[in-house]
CSV table of C-alpha atoms in Angstrom, one decimal:
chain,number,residue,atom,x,y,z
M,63,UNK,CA,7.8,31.3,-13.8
M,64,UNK,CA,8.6,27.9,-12.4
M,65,UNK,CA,5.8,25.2,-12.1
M,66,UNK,CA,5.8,25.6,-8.2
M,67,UNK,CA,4.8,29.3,-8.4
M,68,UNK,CA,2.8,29.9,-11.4
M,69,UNK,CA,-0.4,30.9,-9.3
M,70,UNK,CA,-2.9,29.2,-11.6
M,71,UNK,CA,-2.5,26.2,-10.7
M,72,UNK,CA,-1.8,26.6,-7.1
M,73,UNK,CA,-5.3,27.9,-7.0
M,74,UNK,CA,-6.8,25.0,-8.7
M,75,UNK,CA,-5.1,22.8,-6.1
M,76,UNK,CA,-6.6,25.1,-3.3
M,77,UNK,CA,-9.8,25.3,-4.8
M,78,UNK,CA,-10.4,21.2,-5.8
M,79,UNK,CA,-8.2,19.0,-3.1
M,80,UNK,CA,-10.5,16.3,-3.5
M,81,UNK,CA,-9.4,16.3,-7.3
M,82,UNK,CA,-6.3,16.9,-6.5
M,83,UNK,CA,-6.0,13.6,-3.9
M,84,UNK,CA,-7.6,11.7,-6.8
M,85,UNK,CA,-4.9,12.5,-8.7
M,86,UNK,CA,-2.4,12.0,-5.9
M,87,UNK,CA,-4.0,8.5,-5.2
M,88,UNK,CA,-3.1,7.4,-8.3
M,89,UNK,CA,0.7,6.7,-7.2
M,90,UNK,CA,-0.4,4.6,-4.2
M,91,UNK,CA,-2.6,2.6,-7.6
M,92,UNK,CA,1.2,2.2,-8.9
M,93,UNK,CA,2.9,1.6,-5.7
M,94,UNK,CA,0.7,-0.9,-4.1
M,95,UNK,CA,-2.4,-1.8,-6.2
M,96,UNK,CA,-0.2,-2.5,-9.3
M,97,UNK,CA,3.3,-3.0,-8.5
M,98,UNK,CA,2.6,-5.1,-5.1
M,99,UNK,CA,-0.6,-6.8,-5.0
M,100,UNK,CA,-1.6,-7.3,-8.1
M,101,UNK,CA,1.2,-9.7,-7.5
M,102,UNK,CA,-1.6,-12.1,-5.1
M,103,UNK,CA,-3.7,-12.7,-8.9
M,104,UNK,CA,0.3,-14.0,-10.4
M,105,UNK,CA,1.6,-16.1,-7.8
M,106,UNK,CA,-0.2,-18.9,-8.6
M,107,UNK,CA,0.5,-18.9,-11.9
M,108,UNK,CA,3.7,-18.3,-11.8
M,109,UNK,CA,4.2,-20.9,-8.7
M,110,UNK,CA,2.6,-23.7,-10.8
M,111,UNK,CA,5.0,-22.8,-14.4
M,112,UNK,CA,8.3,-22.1,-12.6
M,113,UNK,CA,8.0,-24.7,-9.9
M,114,UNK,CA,8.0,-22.7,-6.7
M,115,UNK,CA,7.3,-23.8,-3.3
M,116,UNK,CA,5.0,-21.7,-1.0
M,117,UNK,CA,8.6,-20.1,0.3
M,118,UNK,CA,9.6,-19.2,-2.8
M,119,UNK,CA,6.7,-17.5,-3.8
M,120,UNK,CA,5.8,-15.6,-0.5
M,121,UNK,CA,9.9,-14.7,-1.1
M,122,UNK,CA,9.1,-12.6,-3.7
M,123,UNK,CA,6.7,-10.1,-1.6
M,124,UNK,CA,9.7,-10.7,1.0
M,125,UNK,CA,12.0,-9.4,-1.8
M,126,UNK,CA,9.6,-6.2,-2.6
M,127,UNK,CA,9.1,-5.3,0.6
M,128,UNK,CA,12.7,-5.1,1.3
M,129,UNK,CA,13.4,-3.0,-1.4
M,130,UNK,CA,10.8,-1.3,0.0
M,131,UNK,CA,12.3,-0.9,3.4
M,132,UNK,CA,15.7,0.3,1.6
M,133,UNK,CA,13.9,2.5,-0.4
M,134,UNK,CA,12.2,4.4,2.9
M,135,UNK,CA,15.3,4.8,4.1
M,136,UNK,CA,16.8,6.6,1.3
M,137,UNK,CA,13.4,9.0,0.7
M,138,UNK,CA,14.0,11.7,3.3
M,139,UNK,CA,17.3,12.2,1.4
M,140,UNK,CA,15.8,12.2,-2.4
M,141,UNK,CA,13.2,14.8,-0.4
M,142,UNK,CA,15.6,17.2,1.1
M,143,UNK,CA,18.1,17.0,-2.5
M,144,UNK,CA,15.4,17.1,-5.2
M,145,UNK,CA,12.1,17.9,-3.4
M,146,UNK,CA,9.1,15.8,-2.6
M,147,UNK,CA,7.4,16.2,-5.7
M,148,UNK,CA,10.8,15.4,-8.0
M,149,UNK,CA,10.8,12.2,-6.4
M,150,UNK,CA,7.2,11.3,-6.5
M,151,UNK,CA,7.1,11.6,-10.1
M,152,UNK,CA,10.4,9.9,-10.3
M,153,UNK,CA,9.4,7.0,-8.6
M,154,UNK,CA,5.9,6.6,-10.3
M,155,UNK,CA,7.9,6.6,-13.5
M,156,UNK,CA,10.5,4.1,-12.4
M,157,UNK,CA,8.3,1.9,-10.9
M,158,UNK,CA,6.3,1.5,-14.1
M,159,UNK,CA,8.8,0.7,-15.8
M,160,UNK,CA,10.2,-1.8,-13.8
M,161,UNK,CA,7.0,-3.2,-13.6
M,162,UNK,CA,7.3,-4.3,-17.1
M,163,UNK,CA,10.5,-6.0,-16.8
M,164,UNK,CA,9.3,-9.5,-14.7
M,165,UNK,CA,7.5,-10.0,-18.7
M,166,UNK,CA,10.7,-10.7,-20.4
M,167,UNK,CA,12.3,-13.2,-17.6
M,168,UNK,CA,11.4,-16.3,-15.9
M,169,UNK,CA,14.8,-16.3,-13.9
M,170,UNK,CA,13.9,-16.9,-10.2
M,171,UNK,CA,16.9,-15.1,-9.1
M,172,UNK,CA,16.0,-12.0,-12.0
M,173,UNK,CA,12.4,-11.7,-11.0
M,174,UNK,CA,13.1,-11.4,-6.9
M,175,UNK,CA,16.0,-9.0,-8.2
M,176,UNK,CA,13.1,-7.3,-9.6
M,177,UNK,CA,10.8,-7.2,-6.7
M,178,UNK,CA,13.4,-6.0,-4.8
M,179,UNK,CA,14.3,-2.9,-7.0
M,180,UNK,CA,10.5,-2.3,-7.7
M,181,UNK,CA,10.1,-2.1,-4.0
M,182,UNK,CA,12.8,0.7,-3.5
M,183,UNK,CA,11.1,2.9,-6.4
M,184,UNK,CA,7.4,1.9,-4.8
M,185,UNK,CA,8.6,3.5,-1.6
M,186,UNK,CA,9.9,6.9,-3.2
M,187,UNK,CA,6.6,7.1,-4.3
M,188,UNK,CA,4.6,6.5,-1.5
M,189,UNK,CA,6.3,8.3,0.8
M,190,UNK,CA,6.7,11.6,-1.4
M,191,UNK,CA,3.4,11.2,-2.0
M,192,UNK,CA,2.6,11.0,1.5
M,193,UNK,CA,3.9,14.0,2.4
M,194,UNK,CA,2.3,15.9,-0.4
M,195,UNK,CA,-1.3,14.6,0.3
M,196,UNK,CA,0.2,16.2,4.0
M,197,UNK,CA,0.5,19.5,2.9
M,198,UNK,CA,-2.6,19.1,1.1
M,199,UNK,CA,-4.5,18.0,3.9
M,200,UNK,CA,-2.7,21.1,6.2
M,201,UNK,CA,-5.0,23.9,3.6
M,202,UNK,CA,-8.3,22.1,4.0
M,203,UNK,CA,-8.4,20.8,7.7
M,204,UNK,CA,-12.0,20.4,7.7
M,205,UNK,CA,-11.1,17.5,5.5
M,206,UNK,CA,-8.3,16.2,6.7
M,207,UNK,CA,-9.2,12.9,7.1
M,208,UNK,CA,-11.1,12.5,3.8
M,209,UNK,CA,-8.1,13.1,1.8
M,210,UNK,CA,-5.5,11.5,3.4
M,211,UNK,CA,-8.6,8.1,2.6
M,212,UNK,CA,-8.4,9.3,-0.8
M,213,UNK,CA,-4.9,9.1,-1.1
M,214,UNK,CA,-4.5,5.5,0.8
M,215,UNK,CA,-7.3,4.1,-0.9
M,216,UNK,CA,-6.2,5.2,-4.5
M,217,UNK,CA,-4.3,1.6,-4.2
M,218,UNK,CA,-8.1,0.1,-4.5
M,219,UNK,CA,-8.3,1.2,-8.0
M,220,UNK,CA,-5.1,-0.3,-8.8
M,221,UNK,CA,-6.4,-3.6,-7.4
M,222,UNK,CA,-9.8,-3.4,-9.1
M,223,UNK,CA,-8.3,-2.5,-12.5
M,224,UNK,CA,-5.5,-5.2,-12.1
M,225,UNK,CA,-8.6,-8.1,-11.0
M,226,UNK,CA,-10.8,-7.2,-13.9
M,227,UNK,CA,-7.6,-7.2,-16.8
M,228,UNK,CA,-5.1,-9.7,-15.6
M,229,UNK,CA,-7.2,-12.7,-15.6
M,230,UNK,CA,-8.8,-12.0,-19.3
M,231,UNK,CA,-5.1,-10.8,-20.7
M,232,UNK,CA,-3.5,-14.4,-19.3
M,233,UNK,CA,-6.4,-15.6,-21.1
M,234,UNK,CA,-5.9,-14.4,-24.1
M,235,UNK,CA,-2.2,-15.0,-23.6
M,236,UNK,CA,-2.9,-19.0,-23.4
M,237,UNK,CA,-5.4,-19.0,-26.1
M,238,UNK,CA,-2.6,-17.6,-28.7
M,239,UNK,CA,0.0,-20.2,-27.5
M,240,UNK,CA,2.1,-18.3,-25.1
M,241,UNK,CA,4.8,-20.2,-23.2
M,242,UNK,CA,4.0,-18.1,-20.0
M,243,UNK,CA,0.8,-16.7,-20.5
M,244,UNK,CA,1.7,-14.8,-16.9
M,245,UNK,CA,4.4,-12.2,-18.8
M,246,UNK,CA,1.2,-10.5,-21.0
M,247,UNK,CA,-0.1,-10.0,-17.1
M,248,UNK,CA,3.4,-8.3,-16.3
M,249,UNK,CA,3.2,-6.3,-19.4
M,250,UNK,CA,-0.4,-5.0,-18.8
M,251,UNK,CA,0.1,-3.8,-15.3
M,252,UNK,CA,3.6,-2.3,-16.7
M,253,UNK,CA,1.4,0.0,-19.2
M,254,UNK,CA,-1.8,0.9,-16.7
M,255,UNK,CA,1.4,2.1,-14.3
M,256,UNK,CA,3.3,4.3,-16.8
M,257,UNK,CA,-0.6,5.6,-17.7
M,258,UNK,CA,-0.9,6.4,-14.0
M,259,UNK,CA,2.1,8.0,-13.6
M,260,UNK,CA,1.7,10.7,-16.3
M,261,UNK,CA,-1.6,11.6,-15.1
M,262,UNK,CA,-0.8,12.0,-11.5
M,263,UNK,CA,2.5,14.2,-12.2
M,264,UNK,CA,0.4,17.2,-13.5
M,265,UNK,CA,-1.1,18.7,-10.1
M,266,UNK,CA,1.9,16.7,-8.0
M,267,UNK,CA,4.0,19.6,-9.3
M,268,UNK,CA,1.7,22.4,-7.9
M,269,UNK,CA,1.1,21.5,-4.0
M,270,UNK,CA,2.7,24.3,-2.7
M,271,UNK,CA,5.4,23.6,0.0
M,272,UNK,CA,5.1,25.1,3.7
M,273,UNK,CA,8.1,27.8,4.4
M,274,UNK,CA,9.8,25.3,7.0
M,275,UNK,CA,10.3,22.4,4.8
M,276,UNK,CA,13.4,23.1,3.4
M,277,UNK,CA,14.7,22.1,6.7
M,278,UNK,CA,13.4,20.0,9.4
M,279,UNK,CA,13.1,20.8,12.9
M,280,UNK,CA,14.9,17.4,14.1
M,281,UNK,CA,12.6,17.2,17.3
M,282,UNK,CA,11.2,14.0,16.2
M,283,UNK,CA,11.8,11.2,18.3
M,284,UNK,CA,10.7,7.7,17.4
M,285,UNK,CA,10.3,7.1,20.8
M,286,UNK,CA,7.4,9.5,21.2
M,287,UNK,CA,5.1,7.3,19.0
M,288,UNK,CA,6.9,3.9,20.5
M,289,UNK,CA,3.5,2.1,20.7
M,290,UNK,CA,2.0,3.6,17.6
M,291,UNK,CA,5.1,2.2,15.5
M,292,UNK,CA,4.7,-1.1,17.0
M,293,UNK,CA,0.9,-1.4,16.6
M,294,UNK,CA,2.0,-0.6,12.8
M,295,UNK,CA,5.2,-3.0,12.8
M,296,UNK,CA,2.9,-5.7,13.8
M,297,UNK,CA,0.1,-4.7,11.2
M,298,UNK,CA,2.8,-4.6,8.5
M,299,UNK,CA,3.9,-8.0,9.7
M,300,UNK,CA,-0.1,-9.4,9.6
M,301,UNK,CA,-1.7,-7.8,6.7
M,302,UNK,CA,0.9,-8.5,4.0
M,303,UNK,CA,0.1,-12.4,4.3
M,304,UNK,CA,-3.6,-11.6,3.8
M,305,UNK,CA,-2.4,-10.0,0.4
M,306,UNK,CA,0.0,-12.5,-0.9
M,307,UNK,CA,-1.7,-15.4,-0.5
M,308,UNK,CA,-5.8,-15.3,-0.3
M,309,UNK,CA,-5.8,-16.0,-4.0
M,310,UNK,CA,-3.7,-19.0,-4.0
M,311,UNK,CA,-6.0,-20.4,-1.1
M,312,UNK,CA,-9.3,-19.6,-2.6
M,313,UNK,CA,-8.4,-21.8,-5.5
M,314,UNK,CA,-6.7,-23.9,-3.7
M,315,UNK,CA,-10.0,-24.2,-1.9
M,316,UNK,CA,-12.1,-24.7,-5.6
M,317,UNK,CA,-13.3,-21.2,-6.2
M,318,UNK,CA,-14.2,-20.3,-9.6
M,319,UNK,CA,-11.9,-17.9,-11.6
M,320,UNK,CA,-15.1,-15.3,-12.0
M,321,UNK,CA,-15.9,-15.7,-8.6
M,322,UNK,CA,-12.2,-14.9,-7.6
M,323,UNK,CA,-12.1,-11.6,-10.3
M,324,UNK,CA,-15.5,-10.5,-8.4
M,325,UNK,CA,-14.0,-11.4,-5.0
M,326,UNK,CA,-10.6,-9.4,-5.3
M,327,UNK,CA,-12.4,-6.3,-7.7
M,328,UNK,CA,-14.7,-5.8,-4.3
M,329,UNK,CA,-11.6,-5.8,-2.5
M,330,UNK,CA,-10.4,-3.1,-4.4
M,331,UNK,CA,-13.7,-1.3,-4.5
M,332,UNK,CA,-14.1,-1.5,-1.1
M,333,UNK,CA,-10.1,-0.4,-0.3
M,334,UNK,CA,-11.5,3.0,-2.1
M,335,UNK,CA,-14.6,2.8,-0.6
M,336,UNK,CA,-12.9,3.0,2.7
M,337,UNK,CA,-11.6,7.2,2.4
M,338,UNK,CA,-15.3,7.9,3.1
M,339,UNK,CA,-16.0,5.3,5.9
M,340,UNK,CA,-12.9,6.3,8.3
M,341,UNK,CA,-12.8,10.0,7.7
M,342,UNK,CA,-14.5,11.0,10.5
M,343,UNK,CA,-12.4,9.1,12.7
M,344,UNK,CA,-9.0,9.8,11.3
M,345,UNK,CA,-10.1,13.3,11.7
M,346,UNK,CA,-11.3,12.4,15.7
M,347,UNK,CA,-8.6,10.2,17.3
M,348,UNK,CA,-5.5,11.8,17.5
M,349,UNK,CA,-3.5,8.7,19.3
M,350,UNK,CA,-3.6,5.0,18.2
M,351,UNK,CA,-7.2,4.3,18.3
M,352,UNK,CA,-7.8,4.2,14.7
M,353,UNK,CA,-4.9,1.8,14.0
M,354,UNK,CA,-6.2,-0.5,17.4
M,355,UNK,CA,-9.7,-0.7,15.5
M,356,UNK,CA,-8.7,-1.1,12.4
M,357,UNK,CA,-6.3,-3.6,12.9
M,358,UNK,CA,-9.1,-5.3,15.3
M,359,UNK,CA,-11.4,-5.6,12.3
M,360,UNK,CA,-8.2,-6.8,9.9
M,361,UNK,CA,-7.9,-9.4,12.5
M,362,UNK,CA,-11.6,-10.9,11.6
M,363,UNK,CA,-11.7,-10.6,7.9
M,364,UNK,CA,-8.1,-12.9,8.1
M,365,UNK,CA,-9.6,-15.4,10.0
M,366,UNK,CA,-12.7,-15.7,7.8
M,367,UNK,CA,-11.1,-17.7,5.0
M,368,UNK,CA,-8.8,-19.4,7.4
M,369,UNK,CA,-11.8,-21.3,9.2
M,370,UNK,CA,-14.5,-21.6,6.6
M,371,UNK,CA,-14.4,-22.1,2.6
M,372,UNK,CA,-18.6,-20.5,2.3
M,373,UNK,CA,-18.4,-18.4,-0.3
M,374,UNK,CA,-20.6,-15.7,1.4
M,375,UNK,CA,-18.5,-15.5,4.4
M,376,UNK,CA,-15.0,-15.3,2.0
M,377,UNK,CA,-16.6,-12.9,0.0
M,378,UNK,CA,-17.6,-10.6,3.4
M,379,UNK,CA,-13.8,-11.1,4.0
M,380,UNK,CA,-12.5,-9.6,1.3
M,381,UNK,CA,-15.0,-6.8,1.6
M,382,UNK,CA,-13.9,-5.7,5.2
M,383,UNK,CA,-10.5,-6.0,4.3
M,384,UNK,CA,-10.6,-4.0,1.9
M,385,UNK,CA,-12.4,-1.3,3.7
M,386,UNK,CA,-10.0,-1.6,6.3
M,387,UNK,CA,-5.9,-2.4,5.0
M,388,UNK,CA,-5.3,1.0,3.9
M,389,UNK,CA,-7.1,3.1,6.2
M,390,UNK,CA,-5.0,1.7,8.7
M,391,UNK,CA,-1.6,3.0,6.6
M,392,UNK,CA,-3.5,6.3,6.6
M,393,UNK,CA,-4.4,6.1,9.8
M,394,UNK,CA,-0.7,6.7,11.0
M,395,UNK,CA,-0.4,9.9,8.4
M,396,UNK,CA,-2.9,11.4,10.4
M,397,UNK,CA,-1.1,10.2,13.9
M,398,UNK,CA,1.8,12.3,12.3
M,399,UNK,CA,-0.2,15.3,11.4
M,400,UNK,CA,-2.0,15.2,14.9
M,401,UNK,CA,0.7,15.1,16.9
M,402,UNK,CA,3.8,15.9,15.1
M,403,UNK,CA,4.9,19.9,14.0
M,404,UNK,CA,4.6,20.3,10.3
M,405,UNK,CA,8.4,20.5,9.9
M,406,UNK,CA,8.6,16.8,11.3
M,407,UNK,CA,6.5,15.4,8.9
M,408,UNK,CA,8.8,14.2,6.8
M,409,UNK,CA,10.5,12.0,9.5
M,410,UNK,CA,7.6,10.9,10.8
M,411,UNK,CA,6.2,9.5,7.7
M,412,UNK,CA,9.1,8.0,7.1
M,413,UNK,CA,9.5,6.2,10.4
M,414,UNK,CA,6.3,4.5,10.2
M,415,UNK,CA,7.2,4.0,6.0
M,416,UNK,CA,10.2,2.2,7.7
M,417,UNK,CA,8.9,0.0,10.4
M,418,UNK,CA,5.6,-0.7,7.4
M,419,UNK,CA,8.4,-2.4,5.5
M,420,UNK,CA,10.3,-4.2,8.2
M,421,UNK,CA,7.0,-6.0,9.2
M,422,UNK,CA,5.8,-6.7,5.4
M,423,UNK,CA,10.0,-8.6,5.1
M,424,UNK,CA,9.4,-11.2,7.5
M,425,UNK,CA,5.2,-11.7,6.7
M,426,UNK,CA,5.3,-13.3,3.8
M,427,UNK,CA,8.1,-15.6,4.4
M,428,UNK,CA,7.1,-16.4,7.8
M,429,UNK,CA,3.3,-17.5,6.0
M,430,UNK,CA,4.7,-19.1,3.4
M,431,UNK,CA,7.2,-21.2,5.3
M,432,UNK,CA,3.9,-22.2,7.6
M,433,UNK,CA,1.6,-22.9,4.5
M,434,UNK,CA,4.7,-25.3,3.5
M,435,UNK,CA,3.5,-27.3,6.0
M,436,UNK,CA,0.7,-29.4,7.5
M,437,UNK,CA,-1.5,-26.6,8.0
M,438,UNK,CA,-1.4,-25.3,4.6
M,439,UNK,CA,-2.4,-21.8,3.9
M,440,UNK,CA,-5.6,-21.7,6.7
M,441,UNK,CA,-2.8,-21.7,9.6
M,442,UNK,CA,-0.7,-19.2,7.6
M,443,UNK,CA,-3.5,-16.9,7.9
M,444,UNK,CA,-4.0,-17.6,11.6
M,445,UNK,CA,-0.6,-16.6,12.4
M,446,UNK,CA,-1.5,-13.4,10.3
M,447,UNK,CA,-4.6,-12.9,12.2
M,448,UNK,CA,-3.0,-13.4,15.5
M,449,UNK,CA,-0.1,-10.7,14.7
M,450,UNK,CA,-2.8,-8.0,13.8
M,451,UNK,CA,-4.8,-8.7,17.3
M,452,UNK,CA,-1.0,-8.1,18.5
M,453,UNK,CA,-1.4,-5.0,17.0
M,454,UNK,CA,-4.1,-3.9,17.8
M,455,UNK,CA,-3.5,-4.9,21.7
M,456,UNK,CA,0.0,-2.5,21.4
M,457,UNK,CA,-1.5,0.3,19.3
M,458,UNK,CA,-4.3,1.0,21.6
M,459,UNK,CA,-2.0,2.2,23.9
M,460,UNK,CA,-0.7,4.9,22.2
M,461,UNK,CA,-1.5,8.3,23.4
M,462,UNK,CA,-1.6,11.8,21.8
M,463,UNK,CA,1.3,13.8,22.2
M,464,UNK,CA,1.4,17.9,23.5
M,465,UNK,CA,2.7,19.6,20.6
């Protein structure tokens, strides 16, 4: 009996989903928490041993996040060829491992070839996974909106795990002479991933699929959710600067390494915090109102840091950010699932995977390029804060659609 049909575990899934999106979380840990932001606590670092300019190092999120856009495109394929939960698992695995890779190079050219290619794997996972927390969500409706949060804000634990290790294993690193005490970090977050991976592939393999998903309908039109993508396009485009940079402004800024641990673990706490907070909403609105909001109250934590240096006011930043960030990627799961038939989910999820990814290429370049100059990182986040206002502004116009 194959894995997909052995009944046993199809009724554990039905019986525990909130288990079962804790364990699905875990690939948005790898995909985002690990593999992309743990990347904000290394830039520094990294930026201050290999000589990189602002550019440069914003270039490297540029780099993930256009694997990542290549890698979205080429998911609804993997999904059709070698089903969603293949490709979930594969990804998880492959990211891991290329997450371990950045430890044995200090090539510029070899670690944004790296970011690029960890990208295209990140986004196999988080769309497969996507889709299965979907399904998931389709045979408990009641809670819906609760465990598409749990999924999103699964990349919380990633960040929290990553704050509280990387600082004390480049510690260590520097204490026993290592030439680039920022590799250890690479190696770390390369292990927690590959741990993460083979924990989340045992009920991954069990969601049971609907009958219609071997094929898709093909009545999704992009054009049908035109405002919703935009509102996302533009959060995709504000949010990722946010990510990539705080930490290289708050000690830029004098902040004391424990202080900047505790400030980016509460960030992840508070990203996995967030499931709870939004449900209810995610569950109500059916157009974009919870991407308007959200990206509303993005738009104030940015600007926090950007104007003042008080470490009460950063630290609130951080904290409604990271209740925020992901809620708004799962905010636009449950605008598919609202509006969209079951056998367009796939496309849908996709879309707004795609136009995620397109927004988070020119983000951290644009900041970057701006932080290069006489504004320095403050006016980089301005520019971010102002392009999630923009969102919010576009996505508030979206209406439900008549199924």
């Amino acid at each position: 009996m194959s894995a997909t049909t052995d009944p046993a575990p199809r009724d554990c899934i039905l019986r525990h989903p909130i288990l079962t999106a804790l364990a699905l979380s875990l690939g948005t840990a790898i995909a985002l928490g690990v593999a992309r932001f743990s990347y904000a606590l290394l830039l520094a670092p990294m930026r201050a041993d290999l000589g990189w300019p602002y550019l440069v190092a914003g270039g490297m999120n540029t780099g993930n996040a256009l694997g990542y856009l290549l890698g979205a495109l080429i998911t609804p394929w993997l999904m059709r060829r070698y089903m969603a939960p293949r490709v979930l698992i594969g990804g998880a695995l492959a990211t891991a491992l290329l997450t371990f890779v950045p430890g044995f190079v200090t090539d510029t050219a070899a670690q944004l070839a790296l970011r690029v290619a960890t990208g295209i794997t990140s986004a196999f996972l988080f769309v497969a996974g996507g889709l299965l927390v979907s399904r998931l969500a389709a045979l408990h409706p009641q809670r819906a909106g609760l465990l598409l949060g749990l999924y999103y804000g699964g990349t919380g634990i990633g960040i929290a795990v990553a704050s509280l290790t990387v600082p004390a294993v480049m510690q260590a690193a520097a204490e026993h002479g290592a030439a680039h005490p920022w590799q250890w970090a690479w190696l770390l977050l390369g292990a927690l991933a590959l741990a993460a991976s083979i924990f989340m592939s045992l009920p991954a393999r069990h969601i049971p699929a609907p009958a219609a998903q071997a094929s898709a309908s093909g009545s999704f039109k992009p054009r049908s959710l035109i405002f919703g993508l935009a509102g996302y396009l533009f959060f995709g485009l504000g949010y990722i600067g946010y990510m990539t940079f705080v930490i290289a402004l708050l000690k830029e800024q004098g902040m004391a390494p424990q202080r900047i641990t505790l400030f980016f673990t509460l960030l992840g706490v508070a990203t996995f915090a967030s499931s709870r907070i939004w449900a209810r909403m995610l569950d109500r609105f059916r157009g974009g109102q919870s991407l308007a909001i959200l990206n509303t109250l993005l738009c104030v934590a940015t600007l926090i840091p950007a104007l003042t240096s008080q470490a009460a006011a950063v630290f609130a930043s951080g904290i409604l950010f990271g209740a925020c960030f992901l809620s708004a990627v799962a905010s636009t799961t449950a605008m598919v699932r609202h509006n969209l038939p079951q056998a367009d989910w796939p496309a849908g999820i996709s879309a707004f995977t795609i136009i995620f990814a397109a927004g988070q290429i020119v983000g951290p370049t644009i900041v970057g390029w701006i932080a290069d100059g006489a504004g320095g990182l403050q006016r980089g986040l301005v520019f971010s804060a102002l392009t999630l206002l923009a969102g919010a502004l576009v996505a508030w116009r979206q209406r439900p659609l008549e199924k």
